[in-house]
Short mmCIF file of C-alpha atoms in Angstrom, two decimals:
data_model
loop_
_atom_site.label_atom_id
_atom_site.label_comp_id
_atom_site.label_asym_id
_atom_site.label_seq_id
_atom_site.Cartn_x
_atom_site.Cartn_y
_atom_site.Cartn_z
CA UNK A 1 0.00 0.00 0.00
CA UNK A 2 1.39 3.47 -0.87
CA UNK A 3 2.41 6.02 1.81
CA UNK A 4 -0.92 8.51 1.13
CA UNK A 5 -3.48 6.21 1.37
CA UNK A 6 -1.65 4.33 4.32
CA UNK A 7 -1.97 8.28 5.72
CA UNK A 8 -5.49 8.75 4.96
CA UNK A 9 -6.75 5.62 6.59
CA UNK A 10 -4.49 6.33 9.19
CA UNK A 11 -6.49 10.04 9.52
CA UNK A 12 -9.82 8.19 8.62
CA UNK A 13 -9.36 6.20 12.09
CA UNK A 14 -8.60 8.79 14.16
CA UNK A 15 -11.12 10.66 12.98
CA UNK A 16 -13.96 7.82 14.28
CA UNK A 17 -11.99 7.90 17.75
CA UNK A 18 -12.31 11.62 17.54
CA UNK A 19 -16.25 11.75 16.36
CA UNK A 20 -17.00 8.91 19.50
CA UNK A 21 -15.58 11.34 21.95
CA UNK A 22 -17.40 14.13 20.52
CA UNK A 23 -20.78 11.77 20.67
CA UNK A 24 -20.83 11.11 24.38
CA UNK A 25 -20.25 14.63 25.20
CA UNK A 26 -23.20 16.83 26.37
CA UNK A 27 -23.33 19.75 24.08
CA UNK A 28 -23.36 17.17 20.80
CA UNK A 29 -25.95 14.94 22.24
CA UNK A 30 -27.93 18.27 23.06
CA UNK A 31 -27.73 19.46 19.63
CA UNK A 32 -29.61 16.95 17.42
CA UNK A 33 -28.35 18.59 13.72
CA UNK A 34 -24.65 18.45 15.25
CA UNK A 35 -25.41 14.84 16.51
CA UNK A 36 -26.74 13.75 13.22
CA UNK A 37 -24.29 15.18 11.29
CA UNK A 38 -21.36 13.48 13.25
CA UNK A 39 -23.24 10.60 13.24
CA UNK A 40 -23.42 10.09 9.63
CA UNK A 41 -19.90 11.14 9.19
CA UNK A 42 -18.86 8.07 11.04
CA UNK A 43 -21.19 5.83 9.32
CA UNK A 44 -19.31 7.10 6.11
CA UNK A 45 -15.98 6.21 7.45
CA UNK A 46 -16.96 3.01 9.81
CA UNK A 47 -16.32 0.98 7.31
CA UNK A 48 -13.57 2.19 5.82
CA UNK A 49 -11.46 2.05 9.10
CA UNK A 50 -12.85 -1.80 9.95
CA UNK A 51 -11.62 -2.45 6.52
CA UNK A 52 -8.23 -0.86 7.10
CA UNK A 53 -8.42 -2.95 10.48
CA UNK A 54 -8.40 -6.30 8.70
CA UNK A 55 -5.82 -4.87 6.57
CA UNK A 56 -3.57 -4.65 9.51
CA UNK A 57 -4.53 -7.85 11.41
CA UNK A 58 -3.23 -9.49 7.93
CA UNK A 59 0.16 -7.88 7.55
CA UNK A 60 0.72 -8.66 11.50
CA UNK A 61 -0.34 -12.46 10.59
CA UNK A 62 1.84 -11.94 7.53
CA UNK A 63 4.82 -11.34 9.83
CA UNK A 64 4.12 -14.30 11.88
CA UNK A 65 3.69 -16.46 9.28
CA UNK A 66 7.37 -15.10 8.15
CA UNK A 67 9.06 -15.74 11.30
CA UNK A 68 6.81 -19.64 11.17
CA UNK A 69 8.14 -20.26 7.67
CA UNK A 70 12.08 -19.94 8.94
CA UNK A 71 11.60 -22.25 11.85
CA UNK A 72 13.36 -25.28 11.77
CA UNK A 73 10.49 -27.67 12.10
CA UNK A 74 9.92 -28.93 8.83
CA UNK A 75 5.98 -28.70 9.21
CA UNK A 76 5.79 -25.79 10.82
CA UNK A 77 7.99 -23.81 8.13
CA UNK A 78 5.60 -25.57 5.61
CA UNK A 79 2.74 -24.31 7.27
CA UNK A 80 4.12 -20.80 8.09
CA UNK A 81 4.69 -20.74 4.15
CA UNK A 82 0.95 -21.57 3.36
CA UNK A 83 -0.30 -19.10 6.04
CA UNK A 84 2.31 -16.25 4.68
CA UNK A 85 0.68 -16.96 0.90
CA UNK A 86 -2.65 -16.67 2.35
CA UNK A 87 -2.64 -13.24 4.05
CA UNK A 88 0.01 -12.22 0.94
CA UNK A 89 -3.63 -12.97 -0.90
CA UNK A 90 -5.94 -11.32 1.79
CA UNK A 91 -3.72 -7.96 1.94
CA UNK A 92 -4.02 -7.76 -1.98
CA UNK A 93 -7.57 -8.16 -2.26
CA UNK A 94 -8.33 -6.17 1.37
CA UNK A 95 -6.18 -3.17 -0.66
CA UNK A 96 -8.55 -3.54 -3.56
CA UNK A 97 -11.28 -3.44 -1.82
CA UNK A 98 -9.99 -0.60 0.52
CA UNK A 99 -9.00 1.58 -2.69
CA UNK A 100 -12.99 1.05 -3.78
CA UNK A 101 -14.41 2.37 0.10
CA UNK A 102 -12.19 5.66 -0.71
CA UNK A 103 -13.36 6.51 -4.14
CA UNK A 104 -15.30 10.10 -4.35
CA UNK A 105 -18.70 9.24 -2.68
CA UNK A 106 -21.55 10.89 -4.38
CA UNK A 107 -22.99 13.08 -2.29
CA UNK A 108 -26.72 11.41 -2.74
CA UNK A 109 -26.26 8.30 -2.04
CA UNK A 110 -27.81 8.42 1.56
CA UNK A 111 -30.65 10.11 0.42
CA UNK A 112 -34.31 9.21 -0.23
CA UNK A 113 -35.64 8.65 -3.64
CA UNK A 114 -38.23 9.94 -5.54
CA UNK A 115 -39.55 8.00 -8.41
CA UNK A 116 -41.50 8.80 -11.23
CA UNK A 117 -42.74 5.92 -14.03
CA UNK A 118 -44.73 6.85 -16.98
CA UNK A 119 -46.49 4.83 -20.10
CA UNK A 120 -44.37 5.90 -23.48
CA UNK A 121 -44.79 4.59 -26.43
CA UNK A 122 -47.15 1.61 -26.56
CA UNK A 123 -51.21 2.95 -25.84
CA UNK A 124 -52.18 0.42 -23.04
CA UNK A 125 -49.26 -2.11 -23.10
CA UNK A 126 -46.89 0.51 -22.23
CA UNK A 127 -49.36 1.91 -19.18
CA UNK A 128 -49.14 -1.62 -18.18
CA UNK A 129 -45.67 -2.18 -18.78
CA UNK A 130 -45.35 0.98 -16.79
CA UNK A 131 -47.42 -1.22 -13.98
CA UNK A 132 -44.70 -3.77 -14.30
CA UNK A 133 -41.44 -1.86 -13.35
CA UNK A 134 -44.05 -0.52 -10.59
CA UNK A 135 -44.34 -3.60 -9.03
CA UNK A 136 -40.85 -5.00 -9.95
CA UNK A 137 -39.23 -1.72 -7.97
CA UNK A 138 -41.58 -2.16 -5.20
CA UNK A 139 -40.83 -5.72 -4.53
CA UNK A 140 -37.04 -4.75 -4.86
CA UNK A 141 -37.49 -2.30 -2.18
CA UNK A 142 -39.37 -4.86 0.60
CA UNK A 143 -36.11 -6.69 -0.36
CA UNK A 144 -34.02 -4.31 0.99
CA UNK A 145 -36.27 -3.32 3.46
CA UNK A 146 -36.94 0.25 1.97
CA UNK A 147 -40.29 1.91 2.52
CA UNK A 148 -41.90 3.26 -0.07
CA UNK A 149 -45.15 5.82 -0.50
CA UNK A 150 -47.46 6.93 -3.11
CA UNK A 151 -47.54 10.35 -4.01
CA UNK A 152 -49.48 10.39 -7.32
CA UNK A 153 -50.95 8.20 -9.90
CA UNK A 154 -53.16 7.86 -13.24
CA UNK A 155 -53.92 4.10 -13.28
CA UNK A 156 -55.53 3.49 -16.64
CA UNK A 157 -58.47 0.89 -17.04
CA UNK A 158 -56.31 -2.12 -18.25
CA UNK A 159 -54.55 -2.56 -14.97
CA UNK A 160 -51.23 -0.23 -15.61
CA UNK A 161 -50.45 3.60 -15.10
CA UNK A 162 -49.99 6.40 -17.39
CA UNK A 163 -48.20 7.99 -14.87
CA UNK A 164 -47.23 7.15 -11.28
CA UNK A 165 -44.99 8.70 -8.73
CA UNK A 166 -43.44 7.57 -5.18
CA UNK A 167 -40.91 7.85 -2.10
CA UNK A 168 -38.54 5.50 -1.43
CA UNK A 169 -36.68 5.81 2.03
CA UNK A 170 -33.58 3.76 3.37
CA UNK A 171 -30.14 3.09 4.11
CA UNK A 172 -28.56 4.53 1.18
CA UNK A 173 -31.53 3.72 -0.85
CA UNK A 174 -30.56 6.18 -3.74
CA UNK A 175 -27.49 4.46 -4.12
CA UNK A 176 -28.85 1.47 -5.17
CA UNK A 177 -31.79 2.58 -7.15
CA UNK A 178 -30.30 5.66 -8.88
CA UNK A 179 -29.32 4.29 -12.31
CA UNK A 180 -32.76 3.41 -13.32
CA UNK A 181 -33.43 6.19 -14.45
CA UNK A 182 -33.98 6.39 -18.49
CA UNK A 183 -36.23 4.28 -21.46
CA UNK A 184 -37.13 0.61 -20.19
CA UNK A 185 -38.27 -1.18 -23.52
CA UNK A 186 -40.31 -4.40 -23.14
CA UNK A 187 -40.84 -7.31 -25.62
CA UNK A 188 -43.79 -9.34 -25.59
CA UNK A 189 -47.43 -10.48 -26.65
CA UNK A 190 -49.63 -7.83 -24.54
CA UNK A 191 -52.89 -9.12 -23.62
CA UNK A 192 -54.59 -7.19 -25.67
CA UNK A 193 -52.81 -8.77 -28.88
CA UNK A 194 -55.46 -11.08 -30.31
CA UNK A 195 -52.59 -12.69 -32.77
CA UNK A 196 -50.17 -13.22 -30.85
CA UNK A 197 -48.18 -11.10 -32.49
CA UNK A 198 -44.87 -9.89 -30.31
CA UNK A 199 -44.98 -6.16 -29.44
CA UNK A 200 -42.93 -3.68 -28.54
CA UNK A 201 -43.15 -0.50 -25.91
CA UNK A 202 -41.57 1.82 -23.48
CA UNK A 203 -41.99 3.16 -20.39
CA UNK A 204 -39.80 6.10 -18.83
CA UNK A 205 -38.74 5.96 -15.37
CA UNK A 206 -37.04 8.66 -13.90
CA UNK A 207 -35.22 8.27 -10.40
CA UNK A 208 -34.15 11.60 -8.01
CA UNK A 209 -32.78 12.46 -4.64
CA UNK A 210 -34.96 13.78 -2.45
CA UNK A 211 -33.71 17.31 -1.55
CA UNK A 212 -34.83 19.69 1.42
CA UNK A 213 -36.92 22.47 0.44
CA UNK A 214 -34.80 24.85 2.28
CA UNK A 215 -32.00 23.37 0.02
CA UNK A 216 -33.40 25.18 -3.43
CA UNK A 217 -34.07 28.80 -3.47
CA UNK A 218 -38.25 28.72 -4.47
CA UNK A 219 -39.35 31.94 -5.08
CA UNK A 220 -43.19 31.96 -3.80
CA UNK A 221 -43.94 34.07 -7.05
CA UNK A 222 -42.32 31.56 -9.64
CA UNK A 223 -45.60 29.32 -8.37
CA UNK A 224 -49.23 28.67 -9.85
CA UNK A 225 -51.04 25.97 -6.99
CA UNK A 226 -54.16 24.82 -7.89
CA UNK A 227 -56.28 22.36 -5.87
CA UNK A 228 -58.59 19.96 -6.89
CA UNK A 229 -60.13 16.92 -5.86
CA UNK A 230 -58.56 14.07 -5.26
CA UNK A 231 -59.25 11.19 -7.56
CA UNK A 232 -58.95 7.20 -7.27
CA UNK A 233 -58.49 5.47 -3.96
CA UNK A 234 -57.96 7.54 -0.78
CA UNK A 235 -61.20 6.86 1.67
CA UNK A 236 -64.45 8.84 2.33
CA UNK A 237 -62.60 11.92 1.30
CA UNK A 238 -61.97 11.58 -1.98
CA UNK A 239 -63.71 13.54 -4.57
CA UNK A 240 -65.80 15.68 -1.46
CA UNK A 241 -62.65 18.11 -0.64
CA UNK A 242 -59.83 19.88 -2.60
CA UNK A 243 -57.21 18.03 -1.00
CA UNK A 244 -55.31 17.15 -4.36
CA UNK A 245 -52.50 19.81 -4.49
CA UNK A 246 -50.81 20.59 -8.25
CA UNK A 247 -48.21 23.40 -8.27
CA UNK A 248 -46.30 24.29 -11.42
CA UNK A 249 -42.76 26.30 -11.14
CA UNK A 250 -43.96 28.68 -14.18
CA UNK A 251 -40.08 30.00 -14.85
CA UNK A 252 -39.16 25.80 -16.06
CA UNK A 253 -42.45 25.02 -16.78
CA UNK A 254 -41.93 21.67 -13.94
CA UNK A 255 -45.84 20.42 -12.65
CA UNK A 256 -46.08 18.42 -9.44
CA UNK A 257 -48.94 16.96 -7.95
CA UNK A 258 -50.13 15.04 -5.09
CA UNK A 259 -53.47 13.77 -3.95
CA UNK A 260 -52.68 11.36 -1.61
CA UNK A 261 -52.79 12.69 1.82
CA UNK A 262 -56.31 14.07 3.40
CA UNK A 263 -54.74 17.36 4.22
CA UNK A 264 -54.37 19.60 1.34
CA UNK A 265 -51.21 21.55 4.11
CA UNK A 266 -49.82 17.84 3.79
CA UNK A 267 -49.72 17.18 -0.35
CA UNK A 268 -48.62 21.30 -0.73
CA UNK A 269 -45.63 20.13 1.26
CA UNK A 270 -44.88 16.49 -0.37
CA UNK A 271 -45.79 18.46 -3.48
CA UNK A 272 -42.84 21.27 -2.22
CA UNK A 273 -40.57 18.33 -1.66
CA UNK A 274 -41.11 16.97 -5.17
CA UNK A 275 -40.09 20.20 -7.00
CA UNK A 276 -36.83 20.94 -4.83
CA UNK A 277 -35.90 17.66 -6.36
CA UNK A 278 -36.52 18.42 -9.68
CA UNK A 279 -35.15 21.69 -9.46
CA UNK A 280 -31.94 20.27 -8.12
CA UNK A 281 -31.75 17.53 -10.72
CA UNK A 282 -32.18 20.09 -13.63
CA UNK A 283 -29.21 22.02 -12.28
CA UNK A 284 -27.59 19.03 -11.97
CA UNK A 285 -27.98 17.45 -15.54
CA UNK A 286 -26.94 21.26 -16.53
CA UNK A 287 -23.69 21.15 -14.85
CA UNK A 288 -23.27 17.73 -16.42
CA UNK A 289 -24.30 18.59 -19.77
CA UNK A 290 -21.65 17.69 -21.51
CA UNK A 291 -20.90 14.47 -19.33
CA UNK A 292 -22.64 10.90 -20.73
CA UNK A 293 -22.07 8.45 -18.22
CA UNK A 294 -24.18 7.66 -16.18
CA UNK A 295 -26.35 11.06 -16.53
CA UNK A 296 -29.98 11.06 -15.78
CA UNK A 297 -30.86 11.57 -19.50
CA UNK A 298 -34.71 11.34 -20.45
CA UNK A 299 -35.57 11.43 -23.72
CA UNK A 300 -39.40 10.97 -25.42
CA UNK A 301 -40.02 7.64 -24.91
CA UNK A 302 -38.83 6.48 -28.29
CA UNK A 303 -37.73 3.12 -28.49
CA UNK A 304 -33.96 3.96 -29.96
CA UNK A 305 -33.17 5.53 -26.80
CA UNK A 306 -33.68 2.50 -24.61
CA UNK A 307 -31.14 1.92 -21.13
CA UNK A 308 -33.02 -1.72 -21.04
CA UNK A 309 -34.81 -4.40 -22.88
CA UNK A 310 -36.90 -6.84 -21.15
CA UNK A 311 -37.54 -9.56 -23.80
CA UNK A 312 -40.40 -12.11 -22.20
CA UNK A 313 -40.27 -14.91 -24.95
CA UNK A 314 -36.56 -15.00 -24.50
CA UNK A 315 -36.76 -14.86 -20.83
CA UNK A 316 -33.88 -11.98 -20.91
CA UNK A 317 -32.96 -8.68 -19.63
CA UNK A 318 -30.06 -6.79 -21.11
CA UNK A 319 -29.10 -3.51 -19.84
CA UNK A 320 -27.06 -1.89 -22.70
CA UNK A 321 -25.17 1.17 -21.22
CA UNK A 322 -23.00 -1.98 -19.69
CA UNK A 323 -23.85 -4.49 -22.19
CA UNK A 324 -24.99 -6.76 -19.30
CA UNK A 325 -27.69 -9.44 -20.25
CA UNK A 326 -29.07 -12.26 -17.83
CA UNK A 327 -31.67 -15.04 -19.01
CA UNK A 328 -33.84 -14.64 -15.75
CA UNK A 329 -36.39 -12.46 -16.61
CA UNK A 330 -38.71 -14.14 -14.58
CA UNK A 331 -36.83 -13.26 -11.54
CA UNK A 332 -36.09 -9.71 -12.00
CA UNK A 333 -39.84 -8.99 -12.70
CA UNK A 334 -40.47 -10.41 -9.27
CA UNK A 335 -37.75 -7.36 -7.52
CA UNK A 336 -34.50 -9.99 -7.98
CA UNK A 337 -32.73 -6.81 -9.34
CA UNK A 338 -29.35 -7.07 -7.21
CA UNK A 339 -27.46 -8.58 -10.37
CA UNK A 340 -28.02 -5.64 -12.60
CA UNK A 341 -27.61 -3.31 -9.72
CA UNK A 342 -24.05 -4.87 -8.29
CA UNK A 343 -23.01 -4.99 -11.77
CA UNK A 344 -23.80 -1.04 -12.54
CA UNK A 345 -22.00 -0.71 -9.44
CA UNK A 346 -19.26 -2.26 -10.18
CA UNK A 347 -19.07 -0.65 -13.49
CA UNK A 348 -19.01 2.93 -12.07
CA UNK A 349 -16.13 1.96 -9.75
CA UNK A 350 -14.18 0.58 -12.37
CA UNK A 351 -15.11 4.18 -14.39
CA UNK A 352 -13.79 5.78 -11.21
CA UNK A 353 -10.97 3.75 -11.07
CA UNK A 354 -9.13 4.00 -14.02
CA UNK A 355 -9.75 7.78 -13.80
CA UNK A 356 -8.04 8.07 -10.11
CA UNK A 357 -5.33 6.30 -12.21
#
């Protein structure tokens, strides 16, 4: 291991002793930003420095097995050999994976996640297509024990949406759930196909952080609320008061709505929440305008500017920005996503990488 990263993990562990003193003292635990803030610093380095720990455990082992491999017992120089090519192995790959913990960490990964899925191109199959990734995501999430909310919807009358939003919140939720975002295209015989004739259709699904209002400067005269009644399922309210809440940031032309709270206060704020997150993610893709990689890029639904093909008669799912296919279709419709995800993962360290290199 080089000197400066040998320095910085060094720093990284001293830094966790210093952030436990600081969490036991009275003026921290008093002040609950301060006490969050130091608390998720440490769960940012945590495991960093346990990692570093093993690191060390296996160059002191190394030694020993150094000093085991000179002795003058025949089997216990043999075995201090083995164990010294063993924790030669374990240092390598603990370095590896050491180098990976201290890549840049973006900055939303801890956050929540607002999702958005919409019917493209496709009439009904790609409403219910749009249904699909719905459930699929949803199912992902109870896997990974995220919680997730409805915040709008437009179910159509063939059992899909045209358009439905929701909140997903967890440990580091956006991290795994953030490069979904872009054209899913689907192969297969809808159910509406009397010929059974193989069709093909998008839907778009766009994936955000959720930021804190006070985060984005809102100007109160940049917005247009309207409220309306709320529509679909929601109890004895629905359709009797103007709960529904739509506001519309008339400088970008961004609409939000949410219906599904009884208090209109309570869908003005989730409806608030929504467009600081939009608002951030257009500044965002503007800064990164010129980047490709990775970018939350949404185009019109076309199906040329697909991230993903989910081909039901072949029983396969390819995700082209990594050219990663798997023949378990099946499985991934029913939330068994972590294959794709770990291997988009892996892909953007690899990115990062070779350009630390």
């Amino acid at each position: 291991m080089d000197k400066n990263m040998y320095d910085r993990l060094v720093t990284s562990e001293k830094r966790v002793e210093e952030i436990d003193t600081l969490l036991s003292e009275p003026d921290v635990t008093s002040d609950l930003k301060r006490f969050k803030e130091l608390s998720k610093e440490r769960s940012i380095l945590e495991p960093i420095v346990e990692k570093f720990q093993e690191y060390k455990m296996y160059e002191s082992n190394l030694k020993d097995a150094l000093d085991m491999s000179n002795d003058s017992d025949p089997e216990i120089s043999a075995l201090g050999r083995e164990e010294y090519k063993n924790n030669q192995e374990n240092i390598l790959k603990t370095e590896e994976e050491i180098r990976i913990l201290l890549l840049p960490r973006d900055p939303n990964d801890g956050k929540d996640v607002i999702f958005e899925i919409k019917g493209a191109v496709g009439g009904d199959e790609a409403d219910i297509f749009a249904g699909d990734l719905f459930r699929m995501y949803i199912k992902y999430c109870d896997s990974k024990g995220f919680k997730y909310k409805i915040l709008d919807e437009n179910p159509c009358g063939v059992g899909g949406y045209s358009y439905i939003s929701f909140v997903v919140s967890g440990d580091d939720a956006y991290s795994h759930l953030k490069f979904e975002s872009g054209v899913h295209r689907v192969q297969r015989v809808p159910r509406t196909e009397a010929n059974g004739r193989i069709h093909t259709s998008t839907a778009t699904v766009v994936v955000m952080p959720k930021i804190e209002v006070n985060d984005v400067n809102i100007k109160n005269e940049d917005l247009r609320v309207d409220r309306y009644r709320s529509q679909g399922a929601g109890g004895q309210n629905v359709n009797k008061t103007e709960s529904a809440v739509r506001i519309t940031h008339i400088p970008t032309g961004i609409v939000v709505s949410c219906q599904t709270e009884k208090s209109q206060i309570q869908n003005h704020e989730i409806c608030m929440e929504m467009l600081a997150s939009k608002l951030a993610q257009l500044e965002e893709e503007k800064k990164q305008a010129s980047e490709a990689q990775f970018r939350s890029k949404i185009g019109s639904g076309d199906r040329n500017e697909k991230i993903r093909t989910y081909n039901y008669p072949q029983n396969r799912v390819t995700d082209h920005r990594i050219g990663y296919t798997i023949q378990q279709l099946d499985r991934v419709m029913e939330g068994e996503l972590d294959s794709i995800v770990d291997a988009l993962i892996n892909f953007e360290q690899e990115q990062k990488i070779a350009g630390n290199k």
